[in-house]
mmCIF file of C-alpha atoms in Angstrom:
data_model
loop_
_atom_site.group_PDB
_atom_site.id
_atom_site.type_symbol
_atom_site.label_atom_id
_atom_site.label_comp_id
_atom_site.label_asym_id
_atom_site.label_seq_id
_atom_site.Cartn_x
_atom_site.Cartn_y
_atom_site.Cartn_z
ATOM 1 C CA MET A 995 30.766 -19.245 1.567
ATOM 2 C CA THR A 996 30.925 -18.098 -2.139
ATOM 3 C CA ARG A 997 28.197 -20.487 -3.174
ATOM 4 C CA LEU A 998 25.914 -19.808 -0.666
ATOM 5 C CA PHE A 999 25.624 -16.019 -1.889
ATOM 6 C CA ALA A 1000 26.361 -16.901 -5.952
ATOM 7 C CA PRO A 1001 23.620 -14.407 -7.870
ATOM 8 C CA ASN A 1002 21.806 -17.595 -8.710
ATOM 9 C CA SER A 1003 21.386 -18.881 -5.393
ATOM 10 C CA PRO A 1004 18.463 -19.258 -3.638
ATOM 11 C CA SER A 1005 20.093 -16.978 -0.443
ATOM 12 C CA GLY A 1006 21.856 -14.839 -3.115
ATOM 13 C CA ARG A 1007 18.458 -14.045 -4.681
ATOM 14 C CA TRP A 1008 16.768 -13.360 -1.367
ATOM 15 C CA LEU A 1009 20.042 -11.153 -0.339
ATOM 16 C CA ALA A 1010 19.703 -9.441 -3.887
ATOM 17 C CA PHE A 1011 16.022 -9.219 -2.769
ATOM 18 C CA ALA A 1012 16.756 -7.675 0.850
ATOM 19 C CA LEU A 1013 18.922 -4.897 -0.757
ATOM 20 C CA ASP A 1014 16.837 -4.017 -3.457
ATOM 21 C CA GLY A 1015 13.786 -3.960 -1.184
ATOM 22 C CA LEU A 1016 15.747 -1.433 1.370
ATOM 23 C CA LEU A 1017 16.476 0.759 -1.388
ATOM 24 C CA ILE A 1018 12.952 1.128 -2.425
ATOM 25 C CA SER A 1019 12.083 1.582 1.066
ATOM 26 C CA ILE A 1020 14.352 4.409 0.841
ATOM 27 C CA LEU A 1021 13.243 5.633 -2.030
ATOM 28 C CA TRP A 1022 9.175 5.435 -1.101
ATOM 29 C CA GLY A 1023 10.096 7.286 2.063
ATOM 30 C CA LEU A 1024 11.475 10.623 0.174
ATOM 31 C CA CYS A 1025 8.376 10.439 -2.095
ATOM 32 C CA VAL A 1026 6.213 10.775 1.103
ATOM 33 C CA ILE A 1027 8.139 13.369 2.834
ATOM 34 C CA LEU A 1028 7.821 14.986 -0.801
ATOM 35 C CA VAL A 1029 4.073 14.645 -0.154
ATOM 36 C CA ILE A 1030 3.455 15.377 -3.949
ATOM 37 C CA PRO A 1031 5.141 11.924 -5.342
ATOM 38 C CA ALA A 1032 3.434 9.999 -2.586
ATOM 39 C CA GLY A 1033 0.318 8.726 -4.136
ATOM 40 C CA ALA A 1034 2.551 7.582 -7.368
ATOM 41 C CA ALA A 1035 5.360 6.254 -5.292
ATOM 42 C CA THR A 1036 2.689 3.871 -3.266
ATOM 43 C CA ALA A 1037 1.245 2.890 -6.251
ATOM 44 C CA ALA A 1038 4.497 1.724 -7.836
ATOM 45 C CA LEU A 1039 5.476 0.105 -4.447
ATOM 46 C CA HIS A 1040 2.020 -2.242 -4.464
ATOM 47 C CA GLN A 1041 3.094 -3.145 -8.389
ATOM 48 C CA VAL A 1042 7.038 -4.552 -7.417
ATOM 49 C CA ALA A 1043 5.308 -5.797 -4.997
ATOM 50 C CA ARG A 1044 3.177 -7.744 -7.027
ATOM 51 C CA SER A 1045 5.621 -8.676 -9.471
ATOM 52 C CA TRP A 1046 7.923 -10.315 -6.993
ATOM 53 C CA MET A 1047 4.848 -12.091 -5.400
ATOM 54 C CA ARG A 1048 4.145 -13.910 -8.524
ATOM 55 C CA GLN A 1049 6.688 -13.655 -10.599
ATOM 56 C CA ARG A 1050 9.897 -13.272 -7.929
ATOM 57 C CA CYS A 1051 11.222 -10.674 -10.274
ATOM 58 C CA GLY A 1052 10.273 -6.686 -11.182
ATOM 59 C CA CYS A 1053 11.850 -5.793 -7.800
ATOM 60 C CA ASP A 1054 15.024 -3.553 -8.298
ATOM 61 C CA VAL A 1055 15.166 0.212 -8.436
ATOM 62 C CA PRO A 1056 15.104 0.471 -12.374
ATOM 63 C CA ALA A 1057 11.829 -1.380 -12.058
ATOM 64 C CA TYR A 1058 10.265 0.608 -9.567
ATOM 65 C CA PHE A 1059 11.154 4.196 -11.359
ATOM 66 C CA ARG A 1060 9.538 2.814 -14.047
ATOM 67 C CA ALA A 1061 6.715 1.900 -12.117
ATOM 68 C CA ILE A 1062 6.688 5.871 -10.830
ATOM 69 C CA ARG A 1063 6.505 6.869 -14.284
ATOM 70 C CA GLU A 1064 3.282 4.390 -15.524
ATOM 71 C CA ASN A 1065 1.324 5.716 -12.603
ATOM 72 C CA PHE A 1066 2.545 9.015 -11.864
ATOM 73 C CA LYS A 1067 -0.878 11.119 -13.445
ATOM 74 C CA LYS A 1068 -3.524 9.086 -12.320
ATOM 75 C CA ALA A 1069 -2.032 7.777 -8.979
ATOM 76 C CA THR A 1070 -1.472 11.408 -7.855
ATOM 77 C CA VAL A 1071 -5.807 12.552 -8.627
ATOM 78 C CA LEU A 1072 -6.451 9.586 -6.936
ATOM 79 C CA TRP A 1073 -3.717 10.720 -4.031
ATOM 80 C CA VAL A 1074 -5.401 13.989 -4.255
ATOM 81 C CA LEU A 1075 -9.224 11.965 -3.895
ATOM 82 C CA LEU A 1076 -7.797 10.633 -1.063
ATOM 83 C CA LEU A 1077 -6.195 13.421 0.871
ATOM 84 C CA ILE A 1078 -9.727 15.340 1.017
ATOM 85 C CA PRO A 1079 -10.979 12.879 3.590
ATOM 86 C CA LEU A 1080 -7.682 12.183 4.887
ATOM 87 C CA ALA A 1081 -7.526 15.982 6.218
ATOM 88 C CA VAL A 1082 -10.862 15.772 7.290
ATOM 89 C CA ILE A 1083 -10.068 12.497 9.567
ATOM 90 C CA GLY A 1084 -6.725 14.080 10.535
ATOM 91 C CA GLY A 1085 -8.721 17.604 11.525
ATOM 92 C CA ASN A 1086 -10.777 15.332 13.677
ATOM 93 C CA VAL A 1087 -8.144 12.827 15.449
ATOM 94 C CA TYR A 1088 -6.565 16.327 16.370
ATOM 95 C CA ALA A 1089 -9.601 17.667 18.072
ATOM 96 C CA LEU A 1090 -10.000 14.243 20.043
ATOM 97 C CA PHE A 1091 -6.224 14.700 21.318
ATOM 98 C CA GLN A 1092 -6.980 18.153 22.203
ATOM 99 C CA ALA A 1093 -10.662 17.473 23.676
ATOM 100 C CA GLY A 1094 -9.915 14.214 25.870
ATOM 101 C CA ALA A 1095 -13.432 13.070 27.113
ATOM 102 C CA ALA A 1096 -15.089 16.418 26.557
ATOM 103 C CA LEU A 1097 -15.499 15.120 22.955
ATOM 104 C CA PRO A 1098 -19.071 13.644 22.429
ATOM 105 C CA ALA A 1099 -19.345 9.830 22.447
ATOM 106 C CA ALA A 1100 -20.881 9.849 19.054
ATOM 107 C CA VAL A 1101 -17.821 11.425 17.089
ATOM 108 C CA ARG A 1102 -15.180 9.877 19.006
ATOM 109 C CA VAL A 1103 -16.319 6.409 17.518
ATOM 110 C CA MET A 1104 -17.076 8.246 14.493
ATOM 111 C CA ILE A 1105 -13.439 8.970 14.559
ATOM 112 C CA GLY A 1106 -13.092 5.299 14.969
ATOM 113 C CA ILE A 1107 -14.866 3.908 12.233
ATOM 114 C CA SER A 1108 -13.268 6.737 9.197
ATOM 115 C CA VAL A 1109 -9.905 6.017 10.350
ATOM 116 C CA PRO A 1110 -9.759 1.991 9.123
ATOM 117 C CA VAL A 1111 -12.093 2.778 6.437
ATOM 118 C CA TRP A 1112 -9.936 5.146 4.745
ATOM 119 C CA ILE A 1113 -7.051 2.751 5.666
ATOM 120 C CA ALA A 1114 -8.652 -0.020 3.749
ATOM 121 C CA ALA A 1115 -9.982 2.278 0.933
ATOM 122 C CA SER A 1116 -6.951 3.931 0.158
ATOM 123 C CA THR A 1117 -4.554 0.825 0.503
ATOM 124 C CA TYR A 1118 -6.778 -1.491 -1.821
ATOM 125 C CA ALA A 1119 -7.082 1.905 -4.210
ATOM 126 C CA PHE A 1120 -3.210 1.924 -5.016
ATOM 127 C CA ALA A 1121 -2.841 -1.457 -5.370
ATOM 128 C CA LEU A 1122 -5.180 -1.373 -7.838
ATOM 129 C CA GLN A 1123 -3.894 1.702 -9.510
ATOM 130 C CA GLY A 1124 -0.411 -0.784 -9.896
ATOM 131 C CA ALA A 1125 -2.584 -3.497 -10.990
ATOM 132 C CA PHE A 1126 -4.939 -2.288 -13.552
ATOM 133 C CA GLU A 1127 -6.194 0.490 -15.738
ATOM 134 C CA ASN A 1128 -8.474 2.695 -14.255
ATOM 135 C CA SER A 1129 -9.926 6.408 -14.227
ATOM 136 C CA PRO A 1130 -8.690 7.490 -10.689
ATOM 137 C CA GLY A 1131 -12.505 8.034 -9.311
ATOM 138 C CA ARG A 1132 -13.371 4.485 -10.487
ATOM 139 C CA THR A 1133 -10.352 2.620 -8.950
ATOM 140 C CA LEU A 1134 -11.196 4.320 -5.808
ATOM 141 C CA MET A 1135 -14.736 2.974 -6.136
ATOM 142 C CA ASN A 1136 -13.427 -0.153 -7.159
ATOM 143 C CA GLY A 1137 -11.609 -0.220 -4.206
ATOM 144 C CA VAL A 1138 -14.504 0.715 -1.750
ATOM 145 C CA ARG A 1139 -16.146 -2.238 -3.412
ATOM 146 C CA LEU A 1140 -12.929 -4.679 -2.834
ATOM 147 C CA ALA A 1141 -12.623 -4.069 0.781
ATOM 148 C CA LEU A 1142 -16.129 -4.540 1.434
ATOM 149 C CA ALA A 1143 -16.366 -7.515 -0.443
ATOM 150 C CA ASN A 1144 -13.509 -9.158 1.315
ATOM 151 C CA LEU A 1145 -13.951 -8.505 4.703
ATOM 152 C CA LEU A 1146 -11.814 -11.021 5.984
ATOM 153 C CA THR A 1147 -8.638 -9.749 4.134
ATOM 154 C CA THR A 1148 -9.876 -5.723 4.581
ATOM 155 C CA VAL A 1149 -9.408 -6.456 8.311
ATOM 156 C CA VAL A 1150 -6.069 -8.375 7.466
ATOM 157 C CA VAL A 1151 -4.958 -4.562 5.407
ATOM 158 C CA ILE A 1152 -5.994 -2.455 8.587
ATOM 159 C CA LEU A 1153 -4.045 -4.892 11.070
ATOM 160 C CA VAL A 1154 -1.171 -4.760 9.108
ATOM 161 C CA VAL A 1155 -1.040 -0.911 8.384
ATOM 162 C CA GLY A 1156 -2.168 -0.101 11.876
ATOM 163 C CA PHE A 1157 1.129 -1.797 12.903
ATOM 164 C CA GLY A 1158 2.460 0.559 10.526
ATOM 165 C CA LEU A 1159 1.243 2.891 12.327
ATOM 166 C CA VAL A 1160 1.769 2.042 16.013
ATOM 167 C CA CYS A 1161 5.568 1.702 14.725
ATOM 168 C CA THR A 1162 5.765 4.977 13.217
ATOM 169 C CA TRP A 1163 4.123 6.716 16.604
ATOM 170 C CA LEU A 1164 6.405 4.712 18.869
ATOM 171 C CA LEU A 1165 10.000 4.694 16.641
ATOM 172 C CA PRO A 1166 8.889 7.203 13.711
ATOM 173 C CA TYR A 1167 12.348 7.368 11.989
ATOM 174 C CA GLY A 1168 12.063 3.859 10.896
ATOM 175 C CA TYR A 1169 8.751 4.722 9.021
ATOM 176 C CA PHE A 1170 10.238 3.986 5.890
ATOM 177 C CA LEU A 1171 10.757 0.592 6.307
ATOM 178 C CA TYR A 1172 7.292 -0.489 8.029
ATOM 179 C CA PHE A 1173 4.811 0.357 5.921
ATOM 180 C CA PRO A 1174 7.028 -0.902 2.547
ATOM 181 C CA ALA A 1175 7.357 -4.278 4.396
ATOM 182 C CA GLY A 1176 3.305 -4.221 4.884
ATOM 183 C CA ILE A 1177 2.403 -3.710 1.402
ATOM 184 C CA PHE A 1178 4.755 -6.547 0.464
ATOM 185 C CA PHE A 1179 3.065 -8.657 3.326
ATOM 186 C CA LEU A 1180 -0.171 -7.839 1.567
ATOM 187 C CA ALA A 1181 0.559 -8.317 -2.104
ATOM 188 C CA ARG A 1182 -0.773 -12.017 -2.047
ATOM 189 C CA PRO A 1183 -3.919 -11.259 0.013
ATOM 190 C CA LEU A 1184 -4.563 -8.154 -2.280
ATOM 191 C CA ASP A 1185 -3.953 -10.162 -5.261
ATOM 192 C CA GLY A 1186 -6.454 -12.924 -4.116
ATOM 193 C CA ALA A 1187 -9.063 -10.576 -3.733
ATOM 194 C CA PHE A 1188 -8.190 -9.109 -7.094
ATOM 195 C CA ARG A 1189 -8.386 -12.563 -8.379
ATOM 196 C CA ARG A 1190 -11.824 -13.028 -6.909
ATOM 197 C CA ALA A 1191 -13.290 -9.997 -8.345
ATOM 198 C CA LEU A 1192 -12.094 -10.828 -11.599
ATOM 199 C CA ALA A 1193 -13.754 -14.345 -11.601
ATOM 200 C CA TRP A 1194 -17.093 -12.851 -10.301
ATOM 201 C CA GLY A 1195 -16.974 -10.511 -13.533
ATOM 202 C CA ALA A 1196 -16.124 -13.141 -15.917
ATOM 203 C CA ARG A 1197 -19.160 -15.158 -14.472
ATOM 204 C CA GLU A 1198 -21.771 -12.218 -14.462
ATOM 205 C CA GLU A 1199 -20.741 -11.560 -17.946
ATOM 206 C CA SER A 1200 -20.968 -15.032 -19.269
#
């Protein structure tokens, strides 16, 4: 039993990853409640998830705090940029629930389109912020471009984040677990989208 959970054993490494992941998820959940650091916390979560996916390292609380510090300024501006359309979408969703069938069909369709578009754009943008150095505006535009250029990955992103939203609606107290788990799940497909974009850019320059 001692050997099974030894620090250098596969089971020991996965246990350490699970414990670190839980602590990081709790920290992310606290940052979301505080609102202002939510953007930096989310970009940092993408950063540590990508590091773990690629190198099986960098997923611990000190690394997460370093990632928050590195991303804080730009990710916070990015978060403010994303909050503007989110506020509009939130108001429309509230109106939909209040009006119900009385709301015009065109408005309901627009709400149904805007929610997954925002989910995709914000997920790509925060993942890009955690991986590359760009201005917040450029990061957001690149996120939109990547979402359009990688439709299959984008569908997966929308489904995973949408599943987290449904889980939060049903069991809200576990929100700090649903979304971090989704971000770790999406680390590989998002990294694949980034690699394809870099390869396309290299071809265009050559």
